[in-house]
Coordinates of C-alpha atoms and ligand atoms in Angstrom, one line a residue:
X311 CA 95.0 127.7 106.1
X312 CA 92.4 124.9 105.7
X313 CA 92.6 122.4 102.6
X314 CA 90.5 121.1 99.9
X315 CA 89.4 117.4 99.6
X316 CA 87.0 115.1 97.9
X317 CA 85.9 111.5 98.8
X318 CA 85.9 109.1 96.1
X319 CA 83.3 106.1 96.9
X320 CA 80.9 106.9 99.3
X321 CA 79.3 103.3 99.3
X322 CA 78.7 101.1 102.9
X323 CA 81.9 102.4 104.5
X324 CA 82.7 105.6 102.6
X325 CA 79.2 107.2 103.6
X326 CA 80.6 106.5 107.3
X327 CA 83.5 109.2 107.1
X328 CA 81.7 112.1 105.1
X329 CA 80.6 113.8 108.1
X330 CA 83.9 113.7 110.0
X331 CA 85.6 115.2 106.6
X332 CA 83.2 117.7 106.2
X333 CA 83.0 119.5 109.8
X334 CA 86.9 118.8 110.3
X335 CA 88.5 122.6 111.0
X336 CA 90.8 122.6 108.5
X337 CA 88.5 121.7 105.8
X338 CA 87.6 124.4 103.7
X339 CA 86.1 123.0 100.8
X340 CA 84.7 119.3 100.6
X341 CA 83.4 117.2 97.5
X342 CA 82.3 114.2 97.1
X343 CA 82.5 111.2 94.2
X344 CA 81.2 108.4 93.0
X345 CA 80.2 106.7 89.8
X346 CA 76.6 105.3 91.3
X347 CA 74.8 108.5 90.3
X348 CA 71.8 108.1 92.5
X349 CA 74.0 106.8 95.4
X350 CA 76.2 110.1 95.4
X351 CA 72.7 112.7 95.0
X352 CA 71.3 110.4 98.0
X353 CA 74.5 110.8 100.4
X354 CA 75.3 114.6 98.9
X355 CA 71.9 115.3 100.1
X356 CA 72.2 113.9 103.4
X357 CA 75.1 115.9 103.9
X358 CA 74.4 118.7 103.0
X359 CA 77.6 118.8 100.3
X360 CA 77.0 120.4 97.0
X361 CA 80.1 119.9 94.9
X362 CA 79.9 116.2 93.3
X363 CA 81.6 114.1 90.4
X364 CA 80.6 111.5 88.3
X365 CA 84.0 109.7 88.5
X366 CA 87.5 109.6 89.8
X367 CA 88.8 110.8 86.4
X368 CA 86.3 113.8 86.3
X369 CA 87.7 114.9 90.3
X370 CA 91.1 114.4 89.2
X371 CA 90.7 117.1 87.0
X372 CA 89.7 119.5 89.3
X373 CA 91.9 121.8 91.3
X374 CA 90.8 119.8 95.1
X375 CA 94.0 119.1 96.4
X376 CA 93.4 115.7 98.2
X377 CA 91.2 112.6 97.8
X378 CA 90.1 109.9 100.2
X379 CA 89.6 106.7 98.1
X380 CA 86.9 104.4 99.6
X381 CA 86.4 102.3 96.5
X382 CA 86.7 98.4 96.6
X383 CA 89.3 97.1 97.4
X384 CA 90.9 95.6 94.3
X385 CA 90.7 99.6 92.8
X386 CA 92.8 101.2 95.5
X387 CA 96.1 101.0 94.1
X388 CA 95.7 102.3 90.5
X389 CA 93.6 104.8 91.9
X390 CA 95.7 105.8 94.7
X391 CA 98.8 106.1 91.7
X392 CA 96.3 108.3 89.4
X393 CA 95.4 111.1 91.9
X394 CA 99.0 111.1 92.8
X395 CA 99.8 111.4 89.5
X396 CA 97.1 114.4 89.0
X397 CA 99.0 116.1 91.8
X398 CA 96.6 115.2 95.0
X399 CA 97.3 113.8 98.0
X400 CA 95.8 110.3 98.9
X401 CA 94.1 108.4 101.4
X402 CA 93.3 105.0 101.0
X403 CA 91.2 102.7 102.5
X404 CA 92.7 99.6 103.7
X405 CA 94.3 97.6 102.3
X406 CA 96.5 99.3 99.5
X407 CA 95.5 96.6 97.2
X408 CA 93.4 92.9 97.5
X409 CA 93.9 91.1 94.4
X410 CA 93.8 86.9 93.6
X411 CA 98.0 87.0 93.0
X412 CA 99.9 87.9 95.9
X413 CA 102.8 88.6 93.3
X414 CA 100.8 91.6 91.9
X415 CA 100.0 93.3 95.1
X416 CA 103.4 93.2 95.6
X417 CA 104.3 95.1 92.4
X418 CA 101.6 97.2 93.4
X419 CA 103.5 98.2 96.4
X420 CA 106.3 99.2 94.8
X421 CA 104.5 101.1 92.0
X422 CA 102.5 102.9 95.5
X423 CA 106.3 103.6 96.8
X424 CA 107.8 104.5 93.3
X425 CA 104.7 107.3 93.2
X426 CA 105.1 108.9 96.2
X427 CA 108.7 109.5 95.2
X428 CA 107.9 110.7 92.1
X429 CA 105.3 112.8 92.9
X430 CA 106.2 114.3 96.2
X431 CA 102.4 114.2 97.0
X432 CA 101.6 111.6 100.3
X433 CA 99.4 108.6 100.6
X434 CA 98.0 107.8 104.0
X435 CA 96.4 104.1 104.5
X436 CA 94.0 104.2 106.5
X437 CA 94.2 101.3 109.0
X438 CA 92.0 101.6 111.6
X439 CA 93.6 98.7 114.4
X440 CA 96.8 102.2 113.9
X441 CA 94.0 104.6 115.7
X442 CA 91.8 102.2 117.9
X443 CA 92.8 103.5 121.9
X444 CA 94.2 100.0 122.5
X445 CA 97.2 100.7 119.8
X446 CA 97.0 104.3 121.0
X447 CA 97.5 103.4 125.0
X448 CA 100.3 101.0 123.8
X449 CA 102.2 103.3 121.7
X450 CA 102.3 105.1 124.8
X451 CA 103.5 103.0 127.3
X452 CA 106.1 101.8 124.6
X453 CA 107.4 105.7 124.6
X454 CA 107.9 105.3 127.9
X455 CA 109.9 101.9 127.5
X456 CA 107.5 100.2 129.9
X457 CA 107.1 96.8 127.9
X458 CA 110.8 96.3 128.4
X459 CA 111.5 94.2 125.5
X460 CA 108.9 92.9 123.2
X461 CA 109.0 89.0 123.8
X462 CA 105.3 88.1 121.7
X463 CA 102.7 89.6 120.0
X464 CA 99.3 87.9 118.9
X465 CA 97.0 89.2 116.6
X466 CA 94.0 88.5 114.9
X467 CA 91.0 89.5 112.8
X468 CA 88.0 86.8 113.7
X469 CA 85.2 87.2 111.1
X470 CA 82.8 84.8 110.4
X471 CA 81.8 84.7 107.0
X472 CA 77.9 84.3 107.7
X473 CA 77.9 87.6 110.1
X474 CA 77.6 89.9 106.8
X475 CA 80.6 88.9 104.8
X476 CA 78.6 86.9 101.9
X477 CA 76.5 90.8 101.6
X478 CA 79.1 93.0 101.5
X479 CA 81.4 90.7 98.8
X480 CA 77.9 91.1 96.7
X481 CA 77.2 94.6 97.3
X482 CA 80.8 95.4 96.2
X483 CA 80.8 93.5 92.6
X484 CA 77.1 94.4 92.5
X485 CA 76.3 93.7 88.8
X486 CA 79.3 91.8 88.5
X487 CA 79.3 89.3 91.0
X488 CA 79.3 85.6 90.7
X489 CA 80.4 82.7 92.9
X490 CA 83.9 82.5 91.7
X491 CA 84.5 85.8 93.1
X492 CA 83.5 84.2 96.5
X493 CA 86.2 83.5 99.0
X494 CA 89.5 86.1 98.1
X495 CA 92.7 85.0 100.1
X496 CA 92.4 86.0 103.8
X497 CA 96.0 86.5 104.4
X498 CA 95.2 89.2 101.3
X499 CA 93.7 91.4 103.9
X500 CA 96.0 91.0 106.8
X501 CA 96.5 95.0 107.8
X502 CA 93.8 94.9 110.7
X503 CA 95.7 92.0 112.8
X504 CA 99.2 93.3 111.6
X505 CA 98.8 96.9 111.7
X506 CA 98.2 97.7 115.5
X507 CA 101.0 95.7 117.5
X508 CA 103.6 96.4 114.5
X509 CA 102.8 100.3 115.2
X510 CA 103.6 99.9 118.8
X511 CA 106.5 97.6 118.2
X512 CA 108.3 99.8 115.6
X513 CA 109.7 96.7 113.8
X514 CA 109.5 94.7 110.7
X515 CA 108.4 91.2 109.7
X516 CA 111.6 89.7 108.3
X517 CA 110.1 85.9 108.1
X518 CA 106.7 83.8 108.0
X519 CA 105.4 80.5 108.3
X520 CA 102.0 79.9 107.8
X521 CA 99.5 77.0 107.8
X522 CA 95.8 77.5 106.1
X523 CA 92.7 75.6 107.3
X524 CA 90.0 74.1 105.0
X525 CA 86.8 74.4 106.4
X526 CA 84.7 70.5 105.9
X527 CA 82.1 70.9 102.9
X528 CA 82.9 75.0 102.2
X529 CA 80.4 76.6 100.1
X530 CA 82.4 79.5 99.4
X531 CA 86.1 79.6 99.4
X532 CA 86.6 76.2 97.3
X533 CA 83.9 78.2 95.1
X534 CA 86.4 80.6 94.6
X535 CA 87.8 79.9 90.9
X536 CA 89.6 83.2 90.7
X537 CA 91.9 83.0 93.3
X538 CA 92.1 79.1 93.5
X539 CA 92.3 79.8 97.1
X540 CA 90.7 77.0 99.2
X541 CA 91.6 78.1 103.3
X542 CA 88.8 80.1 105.3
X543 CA 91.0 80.7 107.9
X544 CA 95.1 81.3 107.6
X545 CA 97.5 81.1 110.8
X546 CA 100.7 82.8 110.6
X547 CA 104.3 82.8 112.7
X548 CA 106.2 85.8 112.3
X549 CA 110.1 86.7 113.1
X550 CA 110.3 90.2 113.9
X551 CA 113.3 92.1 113.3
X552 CA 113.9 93.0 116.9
X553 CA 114.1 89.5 118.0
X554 CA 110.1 88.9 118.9
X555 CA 108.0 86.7 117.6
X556 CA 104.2 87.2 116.7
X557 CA 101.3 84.8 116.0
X558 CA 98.5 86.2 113.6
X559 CA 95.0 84.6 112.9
X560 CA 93.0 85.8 109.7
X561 CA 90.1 83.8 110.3
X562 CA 86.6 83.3 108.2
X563 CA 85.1 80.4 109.9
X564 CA 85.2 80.9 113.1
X565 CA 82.6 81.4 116.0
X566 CA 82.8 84.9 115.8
X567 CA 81.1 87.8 115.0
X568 CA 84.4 90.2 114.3
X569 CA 86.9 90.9 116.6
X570 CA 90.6 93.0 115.0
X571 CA 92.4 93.1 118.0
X572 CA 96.1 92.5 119.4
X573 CA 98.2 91.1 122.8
X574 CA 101.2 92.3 123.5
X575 CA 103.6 91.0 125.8
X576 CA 107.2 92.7 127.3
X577 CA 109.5 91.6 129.5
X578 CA 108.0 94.2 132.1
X579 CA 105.1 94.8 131.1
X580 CA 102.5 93.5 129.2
X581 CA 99.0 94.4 127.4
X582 CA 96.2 92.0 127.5
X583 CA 93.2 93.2 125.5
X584 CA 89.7 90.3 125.8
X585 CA 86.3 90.5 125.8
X586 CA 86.2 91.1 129.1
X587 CA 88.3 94.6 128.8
X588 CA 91.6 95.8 128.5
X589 CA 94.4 95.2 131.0
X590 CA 98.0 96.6 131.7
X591 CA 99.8 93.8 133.4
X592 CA 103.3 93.6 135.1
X593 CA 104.8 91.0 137.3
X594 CA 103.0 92.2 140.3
X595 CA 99.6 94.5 139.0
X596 CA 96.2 93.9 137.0
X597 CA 95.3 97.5 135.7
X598 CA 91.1 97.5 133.9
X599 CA 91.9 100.0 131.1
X600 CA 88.6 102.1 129.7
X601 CA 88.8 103.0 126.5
X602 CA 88.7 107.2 127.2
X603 CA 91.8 106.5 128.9
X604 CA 93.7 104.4 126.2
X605 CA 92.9 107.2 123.6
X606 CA 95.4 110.1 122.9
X607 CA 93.4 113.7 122.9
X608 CA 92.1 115.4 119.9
X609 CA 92.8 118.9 119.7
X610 CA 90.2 120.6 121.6
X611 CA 88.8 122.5 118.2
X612 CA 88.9 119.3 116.2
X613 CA 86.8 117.6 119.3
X614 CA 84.3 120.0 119.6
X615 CA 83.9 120.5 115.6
X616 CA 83.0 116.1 115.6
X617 CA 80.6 116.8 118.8
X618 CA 78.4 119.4 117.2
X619 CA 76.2 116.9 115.5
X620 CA 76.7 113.9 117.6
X621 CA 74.9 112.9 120.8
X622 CA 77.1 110.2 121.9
X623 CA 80.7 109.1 121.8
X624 CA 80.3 106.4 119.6
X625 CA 79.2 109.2 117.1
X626 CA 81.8 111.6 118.1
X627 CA 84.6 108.7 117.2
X628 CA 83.0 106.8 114.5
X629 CA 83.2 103.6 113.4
X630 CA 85.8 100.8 114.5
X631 CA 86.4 101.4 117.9
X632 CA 86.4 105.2 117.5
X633 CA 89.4 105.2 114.8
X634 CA 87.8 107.2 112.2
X635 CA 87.7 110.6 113.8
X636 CA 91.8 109.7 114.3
X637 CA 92.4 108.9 111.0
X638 CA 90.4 111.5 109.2
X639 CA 92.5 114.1 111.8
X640 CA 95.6 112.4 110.8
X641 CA 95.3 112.6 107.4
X642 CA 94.0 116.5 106.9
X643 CA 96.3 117.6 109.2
X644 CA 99.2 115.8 107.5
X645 CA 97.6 117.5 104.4
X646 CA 97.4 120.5 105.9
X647 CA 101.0 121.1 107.6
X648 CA 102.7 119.7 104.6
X649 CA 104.1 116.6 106.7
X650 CA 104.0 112.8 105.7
X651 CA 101.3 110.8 107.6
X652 CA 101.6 108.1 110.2
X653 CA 100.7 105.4 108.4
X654 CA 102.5 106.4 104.8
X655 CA 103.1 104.1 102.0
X656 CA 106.4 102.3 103.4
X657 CA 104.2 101.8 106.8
X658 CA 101.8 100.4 105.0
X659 CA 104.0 98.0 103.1
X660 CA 104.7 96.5 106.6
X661 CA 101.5 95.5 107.7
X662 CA 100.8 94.4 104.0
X663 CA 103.5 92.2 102.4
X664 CA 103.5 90.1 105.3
X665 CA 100.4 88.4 104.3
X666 CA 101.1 87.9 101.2
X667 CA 104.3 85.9 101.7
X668 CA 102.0 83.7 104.5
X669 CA 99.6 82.9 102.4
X670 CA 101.9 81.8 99.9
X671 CA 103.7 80.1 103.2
X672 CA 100.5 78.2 103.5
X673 CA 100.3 76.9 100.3
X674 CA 104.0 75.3 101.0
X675 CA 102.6 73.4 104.1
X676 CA 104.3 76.2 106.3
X677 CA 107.7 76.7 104.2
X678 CA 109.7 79.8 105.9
X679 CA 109.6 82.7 103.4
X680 CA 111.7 86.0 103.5
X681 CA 109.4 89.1 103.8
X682 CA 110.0 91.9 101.9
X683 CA 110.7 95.7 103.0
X684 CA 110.9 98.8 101.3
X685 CA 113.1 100.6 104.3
X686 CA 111.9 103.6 106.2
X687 CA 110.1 106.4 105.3
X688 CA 112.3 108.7 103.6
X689 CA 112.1 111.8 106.1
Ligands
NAD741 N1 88.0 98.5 109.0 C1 88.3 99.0 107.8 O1 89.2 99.7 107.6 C2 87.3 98.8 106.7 C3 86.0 98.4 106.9 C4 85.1 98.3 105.9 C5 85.5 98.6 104.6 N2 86.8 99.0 104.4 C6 87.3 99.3 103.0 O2 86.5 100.3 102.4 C7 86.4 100.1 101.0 C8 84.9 100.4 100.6 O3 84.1 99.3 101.0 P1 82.5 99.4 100.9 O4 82.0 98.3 101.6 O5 82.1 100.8 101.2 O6 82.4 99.2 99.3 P2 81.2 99.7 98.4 O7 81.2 98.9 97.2 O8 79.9 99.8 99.2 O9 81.6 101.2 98.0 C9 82.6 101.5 97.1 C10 82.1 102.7 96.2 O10 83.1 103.1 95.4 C11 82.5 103.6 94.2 N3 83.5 103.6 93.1 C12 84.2 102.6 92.5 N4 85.0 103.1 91.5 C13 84.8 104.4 91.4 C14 85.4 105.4 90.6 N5 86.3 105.1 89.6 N6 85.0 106.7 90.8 C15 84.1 107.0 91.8 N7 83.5 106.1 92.6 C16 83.9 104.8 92.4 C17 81.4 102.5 93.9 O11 80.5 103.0 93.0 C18 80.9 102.4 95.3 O12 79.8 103.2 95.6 C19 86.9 98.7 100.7 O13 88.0 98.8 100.0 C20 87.2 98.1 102.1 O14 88.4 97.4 102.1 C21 87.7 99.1 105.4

């Protein structure tokens, strides 16, 4: 039996997944949501969708049984907590929360956990470095025990701040914005270099240093009075519980137009993932990976329902390296079998608190600090 869902923000990135939702198999009813009146007609149109709301309270009131949040990013978590609290499922954009105090998003984390407890209804983040093929090809080879041990991971997110980040920090306070919103903490936002090796690995963060940079004559992060927070770019050394150790850049000023992306190296076997392609390499082979191989199948059905309207693979897949079509799959059919999703709140938590306590690492010149952990999923 197919489910019921709504979409709660269709602004720049929101707009991107309303398709995928709409012609997924198992969606029988979609509706979309969003307090910009004349945004939501324009994209309803487009689309083809009839049912709207004026606002997350107005959809919570309805009978649709789950939302996808794509609001800004400092709304998620109180959001995510209300609909779960109206009885609906959740997915959230990433990350669960990005707020000035580190201490907050913390608490935010538990109240997240404390939810889903109480209200038996699941939340799904949706990371997308969890569904790109490289974390996908990985996961693989680590079922098969082919890495040996982990030894190192390094990952980063490389985003310049003048290839589009100045626009979309102004689109998103639109009315509201002023310089000392500029900047945010970039450790704040760590999921996308976290969240793919940690998924393959299968362990924790237990400890961080960290060591920020301040970029000569910054016009934007020391504008930032709300945070305080002065670094562009934070560097952070992680303990992993399995005896590894990972290095993790979340970088603003940097010559680079955007790269989230992850190395992975194993006492056999090793994953080495550049600009010029993707590599499986052991002590004695090379092996050029293509993307079609690195991704899992979809189910047949699910495939040919995100082909209908697309002419290329790029549209079949979506966005960010072809992870949307995985994680709007991964969360209906969660939805829809009654089961908890891949990445579910405790997941989350581990690709989340570990950049908080780096950032406030950094702040201490590199000081070791204790991660937190909320334990496993309960199953
Ligand atoms: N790789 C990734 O995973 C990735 C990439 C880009 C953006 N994102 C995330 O997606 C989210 C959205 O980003 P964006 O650039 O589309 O922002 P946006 O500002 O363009 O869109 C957010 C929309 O949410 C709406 N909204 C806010 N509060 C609402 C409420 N109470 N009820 C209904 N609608 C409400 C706003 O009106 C707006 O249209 C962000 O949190 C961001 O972190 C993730």
């Amino acid at each position: 039996m197919g489910i019921s869902i709504g979409i709660v923000g269709v602004g720049m990135f929101g707009q991107g997944f309303v398709r995928l939702f709409r012609d997924h198999p198992l969606v029988d009813r979609i509706a979309l949501c969003d307090v910009k009146a004349g945004r939501l007609a324009k994209v309803a149109e487009r689309f083809g969708i009839a049912e709207t709301y004026a606002s997350l309270d107005e959809i919570c009131r309805t009978d649709v049984q789950a939302l996808a949040i794509i609001t800004q990013p400092w709304l998620h978590a109180p959001q995510a907590i209300q609909a779960m609290e109206a009885g609906k499922h959740v997915y959230s954009a990433v990350p669960m929360i990005c707020l000035a105090e580190g201490d907050k998003m913390l608490d935010w984390c538990d109240k997240i956990i404390a939810a889903c407890t109480r209200t038996g209804m699941h939340y799904m983040m949706g990371e997308t470095s969890y569904y790109r093929p490289q974390a996908m090809y990985c996961r693989r080879r680590a079922a098969e025990e082919a890495f040996g041990n982990f030894v190192l991971a390094e990952g980063e997110y490389l985003h310049d701040l003048d290839h589009g980040l100045r626009e979309v920090a102004r689109n998103r306070r639109g009315d509201q914005w002023d310089i000392s919103h500029s900047g945010g903490v970039p450790m704040h936002y760590p999921t996308h270099s976290i969240g793919g090796f940690l998924s393959v690995m299968r362990e924790r963060v237990t400890r961080v240093s960290a060591i920020g940079y301040v970029h000569p004559n910054d016009d934007w992060f020391r504008q930032d009075t709300v945070s305080g927070n002065v670094f562009s770019n934070e560097t952070a050394f992680f303990r992993l519980s399995g005896g590894a150790v990972a290095r993790v850049c979340e970088y603003r000023r940097v010559g680079h137009g955007g790269r989230e992306g992850f190395r992975l190296f194993g006492t056999e076997g090793s994953f080495i993932d550049e600009p010029w392609g993707a590599h499986w390499v052991t002590k004695s082979d090379i092996t050029p990976l293509a993307p079609e191989e690195m991704r899992d199948p979809l189910p047949p059905e699910v495939l040919e329902a995100f082909s209908r309207e697309s002419s290329s693979d790029v549209e079949v897949y979506g966005g960010h390296g072809g992870s949307h079509a995985y994680l709007v799959h991964e969360f209906v059919d969660a939805v829809a079998a009654g089961r908890r999703p891949s990445v579910n709140a405790w997941e989350a938590a581990r690709y989340f608190a570990p950049g908080v306590m780096a950032h406030k690492s950094a702040l201490k010149d590199g000081e070791w600090m204790d991660v937190p952990d909320w334990g496993d999923a309960p199953a």
